[in-house]
PDB file of C-alpha atoms in Angstrom:
ATOM      1  CA  ALA A   1      -1.762  12.576  -5.934  1.00 80.00           C
ATOM      2  CA  GLN A   2      -2.970  13.406  -2.473  1.00 86.00           C
ATOM      3  CA  THR A   3      -0.591  13.573   0.483  1.00 93.00           C
ATOM      4  CA  VAL A   4      -1.162  13.974   4.207  1.00 97.00           C
ATOM      5  CA  THR A   5       1.499  15.342   6.559  1.00 97.00           C
ATOM      6  CA  GLN A   6       1.619  15.231  10.332  1.00 97.00           C
ATOM      7  CA  SER A   7       4.656  17.189  11.444  1.00 95.00           C
ATOM      8  CA  GLN A   8       4.558  16.224  15.135  1.00 96.00           C
ATOM      9  CA  PRO A   9       5.837  12.656  15.634  1.00 96.00           C
ATOM     10  CA  GLU A  10       5.294  12.847  19.408  1.00 97.00           C
ATOM     11  CA  MET A  11       3.393  15.058  21.812  1.00 97.00           C
ATOM     12  CA  SER A  12       2.580  14.970  25.481  1.00 97.00           C
ATOM     13  CA  VAL A  13      -0.013  16.722  27.608  1.00 97.00           C
ATOM     14  CA  GLN A  14      -0.991  16.788  31.229  1.00 97.00           C
ATOM     15  CA  GLU A  15      -4.244  15.196  32.220  1.00 97.00           C
ATOM     16  CA  ALA A  16      -7.185  17.649  32.034  1.00 97.00           C
ATOM     17  CA  GLU A  17      -5.312  20.042  29.752  1.00 97.00           C
ATOM     18  CA  THR A  18      -5.912  20.774  26.071  1.00 98.00           C
ATOM     19  CA  VAL A  19      -3.709  19.631  23.203  1.00 98.00           C
ATOM     20  CA  THR A  20      -3.798  20.302  19.458  1.00 98.00           C
ATOM     21  CA  LEU A  21      -2.477  17.887  16.850  1.00 98.00           C
ATOM     22  CA  SER A  22      -1.576  19.305  13.442  1.00 98.00           C
ATOM     23  CA  CYS A  23      -2.291  17.932   9.991  1.00 98.00           C
ATOM     24  CA  THR A  24      -1.842  19.389   6.540  1.00 98.00           C
ATOM     25  CA  TYR A  25      -2.772  17.822   3.243  1.00 97.00           C
ATOM     26  CA  ASP A  26      -2.340  18.423  -0.435  1.00 96.00           C
ATOM     27  CA  THR A  27      -5.026  17.858  -3.031  1.00 94.00           C
ATOM     28  CA  SER A  28      -6.499  19.432  -6.125  1.00 92.00           C
ATOM     29  CA  GLU A  29      -9.934  18.043  -5.298  1.00 90.00           C
ATOM     30  CA  ASN A  30     -12.709  20.341  -4.129  1.00 91.00           C
ATOM     31  CA  ASN A  31     -14.872  17.709  -2.461  1.00 90.00           C
ATOM     32  CA  TYR A  32     -13.335  15.248  -0.020  1.00 93.00           C
ATOM     33  CA  TYR A  33     -13.422  13.925   3.535  1.00 93.00           C
ATOM     34  CA  LEU A  34     -10.919  14.259   6.353  1.00 95.00           C
ATOM     35  CA  PHE A  35     -10.649  11.995   9.357  1.00 96.00           C
ATOM     36  CA  TRP A  36      -8.820  11.569  12.607  1.00 97.00           C
ATOM     37  CA  TYR A  37      -8.300   7.979  13.693  1.00 97.00           C
ATOM     38  CA  LYS A  38      -7.016   6.889  17.099  1.00 97.00           C
ATOM     39  CA  GLN A  39      -4.885   3.778  17.544  1.00 97.00           C
ATOM     40  CA  PRO A  40      -4.405   2.873  21.205  1.00 95.00           C
ATOM     41  CA  PRO A  41      -1.948   0.163  22.322  1.00 91.00           C
ATOM     42  CA  SER A  42      -4.688  -2.385  21.618  1.00 90.00           C
ATOM     43  CA  ARG A  43      -3.967  -1.677  17.927  1.00 92.00           C
ATOM     44  CA  GLN A  44      -7.618  -1.144  17.013  1.00 92.00           C
ATOM     45  CA  MET A  45      -8.239   1.735  14.582  1.00 95.00           C
ATOM     46  CA  ILE A  46     -10.971   3.921  16.072  1.00 94.00           C
ATOM     47  CA  LEU A  47     -12.642   6.761  14.191  1.00 94.00           C
ATOM     48  CA  VAL A  48     -12.462   9.902  16.316  1.00 96.00           C
ATOM     49  CA  ILE A  49     -13.980  12.571  14.077  1.00 96.00           C
ATOM     50  CA  ARG A  50     -14.879  13.240  10.458  1.00 94.00           C
ATOM     51  CA  GLN A  51     -15.145  16.417   8.387  1.00 95.00           C
ATOM     52  CA  GLU A  52     -16.760  16.920   4.998  1.00 92.00           C
ATOM     53  CA  ALA A  53     -14.867  19.510   2.948  1.00 92.00           C
ATOM     54  CA  TYR A  54     -18.058  21.117   1.692  1.00 90.00           C
ATOM     55  CA  LYS A  55     -19.107  21.962   5.260  1.00 89.00           C
ATOM     56  CA  GLN A  56     -17.667  25.173   6.643  1.00 87.00           C
ATOM     57  CA  GLN A  57     -18.652  24.329  10.205  1.00 93.00           C
ATOM     58  CA  ASN A  58     -15.963  22.524  12.146  1.00 96.00           C
ATOM     59  CA  ALA A  59     -16.903  19.036  13.353  1.00 95.00           C
ATOM     60  CA  THR A  60     -17.085  18.305  17.069  1.00 96.00           C
ATOM     61  CA  GLU A  61     -17.470  15.052  19.003  1.00 94.00           C
ATOM     62  CA  ASN A  62     -17.644  15.605  22.758  1.00 95.00           C
ATOM     63  CA  ARG A  63     -14.096  16.573  23.849  1.00 97.00           C
ATOM     64  CA  PHE A  64     -12.753  16.343  20.297  1.00 98.00           C
ATOM     65  CA  SER A  65     -13.020  19.154  17.773  1.00 98.00           C
ATOM     66  CA  VAL A  66     -11.285  20.114  14.566  1.00 98.00           C
ATOM     67  CA  ASN A  67     -10.073  23.347  13.036  1.00 97.00           C
ATOM     68  CA  PHE A  68     -10.630  22.882   9.318  1.00 97.00           C
ATOM     69  CA  GLN A  69      -9.013  25.530   7.119  1.00 96.00           C
ATOM     70  CA  LYS A  70      -9.806  24.526   3.546  1.00 95.00           C
ATOM     71  CA  ALA A  71      -7.829  27.254   1.806  1.00 94.00           C
ATOM     72  CA  ALA A  72      -4.771  26.517   3.916  1.00 96.00           C
ATOM     73  CA  LYS A  73      -5.358  22.733   3.582  1.00 96.00           C
ATOM     74  CA  SER A  74      -5.052  22.353   7.315  1.00 97.00           C
ATOM     75  CA  PHE A  75      -7.018  20.022   9.583  1.00 97.00           C
ATOM     76  CA  SER A  76      -5.969  20.090  13.240  1.00 98.00           C
ATOM     77  CA  LEU A  77      -7.482  18.069  16.095  1.00 98.00           C
ATOM     78  CA  LYS A  78      -8.083  19.633  19.484  1.00 98.00           C
ATOM     79  CA  ILE A  79      -8.550  17.382  22.496  1.00 98.00           C
ATOM     80  CA  SER A  80     -10.005  19.162  25.517  1.00 98.00           C
ATOM     81  CA  ASP A  81      -9.841  17.915  29.103  1.00 97.00           C
ATOM     82  CA  SER A  82      -7.317  15.236  28.127  1.00 98.00           C
ATOM     83  CA  GLN A  83      -7.768  11.863  29.791  1.00 97.00           C
ATOM     84  CA  LEU A  84      -5.316   9.033  30.351  1.00 97.00           C
ATOM     85  CA  GLY A  85      -7.341   6.931  27.923  1.00 96.00           C
ATOM     86  CA  ASP A  86      -6.547   9.407  25.151  1.00 97.00           C
ATOM     87  CA  THR A  87      -2.972   8.088  25.094  1.00 97.00           C
ATOM     88  CA  ALA A  88      -2.619   6.659  21.589  1.00 97.00           C
ATOM     89  CA  MET A  89      -1.245   7.171  18.105  1.00 97.00           C
ATOM     90  CA  TYR A  90      -3.427   9.605  16.157  1.00 98.00           C
ATOM     91  CA  PHE A  91      -3.655   9.458  12.387  1.00 98.00           C
ATOM     92  CA  CYS A  92      -4.989  12.120  10.080  1.00 98.00           C
ATOM     93  CA  ALA A  93      -6.473  10.751   6.859  1.00 96.00           C
ATOM     94  CA  PHE A  94      -7.878  12.011   3.555  1.00 95.00           C
ATOM     95  CA  MET A  95     -10.400  10.389   1.266  1.00 92.00           C
ATOM     96  CA  LYS A  96     -12.195  11.376  -1.908  1.00 87.00           C
ATOM     97  CA  PRO A  97     -15.926  10.662  -1.780  1.00 83.00           C
ATOM     98  CA  MET A  98     -16.798   7.005  -2.223  1.00 80.00           C
ATOM     99  CA  ILE A  99     -17.977   5.992  -5.661  1.00 78.00           C
ATOM    100  CA  TYR A 100     -20.367   3.166  -6.397  1.00 75.00           C
ATOM    101  CA  ASN A 101     -18.370   0.022  -7.196  1.00 75.00           C
ATOM    102  CA  GLN A 102     -15.110   1.814  -6.343  1.00 75.00           C
ATOM    103  CA  GLY A 103     -15.329   2.225  -2.588  1.00 78.00           C
ATOM    104  CA  GLY A 104     -13.024   4.781  -1.003  1.00 84.00           C
ATOM    105  CA  LYS A 105      -9.271   4.986  -0.482  1.00 90.00           C
ATOM    106  CA  LEU A 106      -7.939   6.402   2.776  1.00 93.00           C
ATOM    107  CA  ILE A 107      -4.590   8.173   2.604  1.00 95.00           C
ATOM    108  CA  PHE A 108      -2.948   8.431   6.007  1.00 97.00           C
ATOM    109  CA  GLY A 109      -0.445  10.770   7.579  1.00 97.00           C
ATOM    110  CA  GLN A 110       2.570   9.464   9.465  1.00 96.00           C
ATOM    111  CA  GLY A 111       0.840   9.647  12.838  1.00 97.00           C
ATOM    112  CA  THR A 112       1.376  11.558  16.092  1.00 98.00           C
ATOM    113  CA  GLU A 113       2.087   9.612  19.274  1.00 97.00           C
ATOM    114  CA  LEU A 114       0.194  11.356  22.087  1.00 98.00           C
ATOM    115  CA  SER A 115       0.995  10.674  25.726  1.00 97.00           C
ATOM    116  CA  VAL A 116      -1.336  11.945  28.429  1.00 97.00           C
ATOM    117  CA  LYS A 117       0.514  12.246  31.735  1.00 97.00           C
ATOM    118  CA  PRO A 118      -1.152  12.072  35.150  1.00 95.00           C
TER     119      PRO A 118
ATOM    120  CA  ASP B   1     -21.520  -8.605  17.324  1.00 67.00           C
ATOM    121  CA  THR B   2     -21.427  -6.676  14.062  1.00 62.00           C
ATOM    122  CA  ALA B   3     -17.805  -6.188  13.148  1.00 91.00           C
ATOM    123  CA  VAL B   4     -14.857  -6.774  10.917  1.00 95.00           C
ATOM    124  CA  SER B   5     -13.000  -9.778  12.281  1.00 96.00           C
ATOM    125  CA  GLN B   6      -9.547 -10.999  11.305  1.00 96.00           C
ATOM    126  CA  THR B   7      -7.765 -14.227  12.079  1.00 95.00           C
ATOM    127  CA  PRO B   8      -5.203 -14.861  13.303  1.00 96.00           C
ATOM    128  CA  LYS B   9      -4.392 -11.848  15.473  1.00 95.00           C
ATOM    129  CA  TYR B  10      -0.757 -12.906  15.737  1.00 96.00           C
ATOM    130  CA  LEU B  11       1.298 -14.952  13.330  1.00 96.00           C
ATOM    131  CA  VAL B  12       4.972 -15.869  13.708  1.00 97.00           C
ATOM    132  CA  THR B  13       6.611 -17.765  10.879  1.00 96.00           C
ATOM    133  CA  GLN B  14       9.884 -18.458   9.149  1.00 96.00           C
ATOM    134  CA  MET B  15      11.199 -16.817   5.991  1.00 96.00           C
ATOM    135  CA  GLY B  16      10.132 -18.644   2.864  1.00 96.00           C
ATOM    136  CA  ASN B  17       6.872 -19.960   4.299  1.00 97.00           C
ATOM    137  CA  ASP B  18       3.410 -19.290   2.873  1.00 97.00           C
ATOM    138  CA  LYS B  19       0.704 -17.914   5.164  1.00 97.00           C
ATOM    139  CA  SER B  20      -2.848 -16.590   5.003  1.00 97.00           C
ATOM    140  CA  ILE B  21      -4.813 -14.048   6.962  1.00 97.00           C
ATOM    141  CA  LYS B  22      -8.597 -14.228   6.881  1.00 97.00           C
ATOM    142  CA  CYS B  23     -11.105 -11.421   7.167  1.00 97.00           C
ATOM    143  CA  GLU B  24     -14.865 -11.470   7.516  1.00 97.00           C
ATOM    144  CA  GLN B  25     -17.380  -8.673   7.902  1.00 96.00           C
ATOM    145  CA  ASN B  26     -21.024  -8.993   8.876  1.00 95.00           C
ATOM    146  CA  LEU B  27     -21.909  -5.372   8.256  1.00 91.00           C
ATOM    147  CA  GLY B  28     -23.403  -6.046   4.832  1.00 90.00           C
ATOM    148  CA  HIS B  29     -20.762  -3.837   3.201  1.00 89.00           C
ATOM    149  CA  ASP B  30     -19.905  -4.350  -0.449  1.00 88.00           C
ATOM    150  CA  THR B  31     -16.283  -3.173  -0.389  1.00 90.00           C
ATOM    151  CA  MET B  32     -13.374  -4.636   1.571  1.00 93.00           C
ATOM    152  CA  TYR B  33      -9.750  -3.571   1.910  1.00 94.00           C
ATOM    153  CA  TRP B  34      -6.330  -4.665   3.081  1.00 96.00           C
ATOM    154  CA  TYR B  35      -4.030  -2.058   4.626  1.00 97.00           C
ATOM    155  CA  LYS B  36      -0.457  -2.616   5.774  1.00 96.00           C
ATOM    156  CA  GLN B  37       1.037  -0.851   8.801  1.00 97.00           C
ATOM    157  CA  ASP B  38       4.826  -1.013   8.739  1.00 95.00           C
ATOM    158  CA  SER B  39       7.314  -0.891  11.600  1.00 93.00           C
ATOM    159  CA  LYS B  40       7.149   2.926  11.617  1.00 93.00           C
ATOM    160  CA  LYS B  41       3.362   2.657  11.976  1.00 94.00           C
ATOM    161  CA  PHE B  42       2.725   4.065   8.508  1.00 95.00           C
ATOM    162  CA  LEU B  43      -0.557   2.803   7.045  1.00 96.00           C
ATOM    163  CA  LYS B  44      -0.949   2.198   3.332  1.00 95.00           C
ATOM    164  CA  ILE B  45      -3.639   0.568   1.252  1.00 94.00           C
ATOM    165  CA  MET B  46      -2.734  -2.655  -0.509  1.00 95.00           C
ATOM    166  CA  PHE B  47      -5.922  -3.951  -2.125  1.00 92.00           C
ATOM    167  CA  SER B  48      -9.622  -3.336  -2.350  1.00 91.00           C
ATOM    168  CA  TYR B  49     -12.433  -5.584  -3.544  1.00 90.00           C
ATOM    169  CA  ASN B  50     -15.982  -4.638  -4.436  1.00 87.00           C
ATOM    170  CA  ASN B  51     -18.443  -7.531  -4.635  1.00 83.00           C
ATOM    171  CA  LYS B  52     -15.587 -10.009  -5.177  1.00 84.00           C
ATOM    172  CA  GLU B  53     -13.979  -7.874  -7.891  1.00 87.00           C
ATOM    173  CA  LEU B  54     -10.501  -6.363  -7.452  1.00 89.00           C
ATOM    174  CA  ILE B  55     -10.776  -2.580  -7.759  1.00 87.00           C
ATOM    175  CA  ILE B  56      -7.598  -1.276  -6.102  1.00 86.00           C
ATOM    176  CA  ASN B  57      -4.229  -2.941  -6.464  1.00 87.00           C
ATOM    177  CA  GLU B  58      -1.406  -0.760  -5.224  1.00 87.00           C
ATOM    178  CA  THR B  59       2.222  -1.544  -6.032  1.00 77.00           C
ATOM    179  CA  VAL B  60       2.376  -4.685  -3.955  1.00 86.00           C
ATOM    180  CA  PRO B  61       4.710  -7.624  -4.745  1.00 89.00           C
ATOM    181  CA  ASN B  62       2.860 -10.415  -6.512  1.00 90.00           C
ATOM    182  CA  ARG B  63       3.763 -12.719  -3.619  1.00 95.00           C
ATOM    183  CA  PHE B  64       0.666 -11.124  -2.052  1.00 95.00           C
ATOM    184  CA  SER B  65      -2.576 -12.490  -3.432  1.00 93.00           C
ATOM    185  CA  PRO B  66      -5.947 -11.399  -2.113  1.00 93.00           C
ATOM    186  CA  LYS B  67      -8.942 -13.644  -2.562  1.00 93.00           C
ATOM    187  CA  SER B  68     -12.587 -12.771  -2.080  1.00 92.00           C
ATOM    188  CA  PRO B  69     -14.867 -15.825  -2.156  1.00 91.00           C
ATOM    189  CA  ASP B  70     -17.891 -13.628  -1.465  1.00 91.00           C
ATOM    190  CA  LYS B  71     -18.488 -10.013  -0.572  1.00 88.00           C
ATOM    191  CA  ALA B  72     -18.323 -10.728   3.176  1.00 94.00           C
ATOM    192  CA  HIS B  73     -14.857 -12.288   3.053  1.00 95.00           C
ATOM    193  CA  LEU B  74     -11.467 -11.059   1.912  1.00 96.00           C
ATOM    194  CA  ASN B  75      -8.417 -13.199   2.585  1.00 96.00           C
ATOM    195  CA  LEU B  76      -4.766 -12.325   2.105  1.00 96.00           C
ATOM    196  CA  HIS B  77      -2.323 -15.019   1.071  1.00 96.00           C
ATOM    197  CA  ILE B  78       1.394 -14.334   1.156  1.00 96.00           C
ATOM    198  CA  ASN B  79       3.896 -16.618  -0.564  1.00 96.00           C
ATOM    199  CA  SER B  80       7.613 -16.950   0.158  1.00 96.00           C
ATOM    200  CA  LEU B  81       7.544 -14.665   3.169  1.00 96.00           C
ATOM    201  CA  GLU B  82      10.403 -12.199   3.599  1.00 96.00           C
ATOM    202  CA  LEU B  83      11.661 -10.324   6.648  1.00 95.00           C
ATOM    203  CA  GLY B  84      10.242  -7.092   5.221  1.00 93.00           C
ATOM    204  CA  ASP B  85       6.744  -8.530   5.254  1.00 95.00           C
ATOM    205  CA  SER B  86       6.698  -8.230   9.041  1.00 97.00           C
ATOM    206  CA  ALA B  87       3.932  -5.747   9.734  1.00 96.00           C
ATOM    207  CA  VAL B  88       0.411  -5.366  11.017  1.00 97.00           C
ATOM    208  CA  TYR B  89      -2.194  -6.076   8.357  1.00 97.00           C
ATOM    209  CA  PHE B  90      -5.597  -4.445   8.720  1.00 97.00           C
ATOM    210  CA  CYS B  91      -8.767  -5.500   7.005  1.00 97.00           C
ATOM    211  CA  ALA B  92     -11.521  -2.903   6.556  1.00 95.00           C
ATOM    212  CA  SER B  93     -14.906  -2.609   4.915  1.00 93.00           C
ATOM    213  CA  SER B  94     -17.207   0.134   3.682  1.00 90.00           C
ATOM    214  CA  GLN B  95     -20.488   0.750   1.953  1.00 85.00           C
ATOM    215  CA  VAL B  96     -21.062   3.528  -0.546  1.00 74.00           C
ATOM    216  CA  PRO B  97     -23.517   5.745   1.320  1.00 68.00           C
ATOM    217  CA  LEU B  98     -26.843   6.873  -0.024  1.00 62.00           C
ATOM    218  CA  GLY B  99     -27.088  10.607  -0.429  1.00 60.00           C
ATOM    219  CA  SER B 100     -24.776  12.449   1.929  1.00 58.00           C
ATOM    220  CA  GLY B 101     -24.303   9.609   4.374  1.00 61.00           C
ATOM    221  CA  ALA B 102     -21.066   8.722   6.071  1.00 69.00           C
ATOM    222  CA  ASN B 103     -18.064   7.843   3.931  1.00 77.00           C
ATOM    223  CA  VAL B 104     -16.409   5.715   6.575  1.00 86.00           C
ATOM    224  CA  LEU B 105     -14.234   2.614   6.673  1.00 90.00           C
ATOM    225  CA  THR B 106     -14.659   0.160   9.532  1.00 92.00           C
ATOM    226  CA  PHE B 107     -11.422  -1.556  10.514  1.00 95.00           C
ATOM    227  CA  GLY B 108     -10.671  -4.948  11.975  1.00 95.00           C
ATOM    228  CA  ALA B 109      -8.334  -5.313  14.953  1.00 94.00           C
ATOM    229  CA  GLY B 110      -5.306  -6.089  12.810  1.00 96.00           C
ATOM    230  CA  SER B 111      -3.098  -9.156  12.385  1.00 97.00           C
ATOM    231  CA  ARG B 112       0.519  -8.846  13.465  1.00 97.00           C
ATOM    232  CA  LEU B 113       2.777 -10.888  11.203  1.00 97.00           C
ATOM    233  CA  THR B 114       6.339 -11.551  12.330  1.00 97.00           C
ATOM    234  CA  VAL B 115       8.741 -13.188   9.891  1.00 97.00           C
ATOM    235  CA  LEU B 116      11.892 -14.670  11.447  1.00 95.00           C
TER     236      LEU B 116
END
């Protein structure tokens, strides 16, 4: 069974600085997807960034980038130039590729509460 | 707007009551899900339906009964509510991508259930 671990329950960062959130996972699969979701106080689950395991290049989305280390089963999220609106709970998640008629099953980590301070 | 919408957003009820949460998606997806977020904010899948057929049923008490009248709707009915059922329930949907397209779930805004 797959597991996802986020070892930092809470983190804080000053506005405009850079912060890295850690995530490790355990799987025997070779092909899979990794995600970072953001959950602000509004409760909405927002996809931040996605990484396909078969791609060696790390995914980037504007100020958000990942450091994907497949052999180490590590998937950290770096937020550059932190903004007040980045304050949220961040979840790391794992999923095997979707299969026709079977959909996909997201397995989440425990979450990291990030506070961006002015 | 294209979205996954859930109703109600908030639900407060007494122990022992029966309640339902409704979910609708207009994204044309063929798979829908229910996830539960507990008081520690941990998210876990409960059920998944593909074209009205149950495909994932995690170890959930049988007081929880999902119903999918069509592939755009997935409702969650909970009988004999208990204090421990207090949580945020998220509906989500997805479509198996063609080729190497995105394997992504789209979530609703969540329904906060409080059992007193």
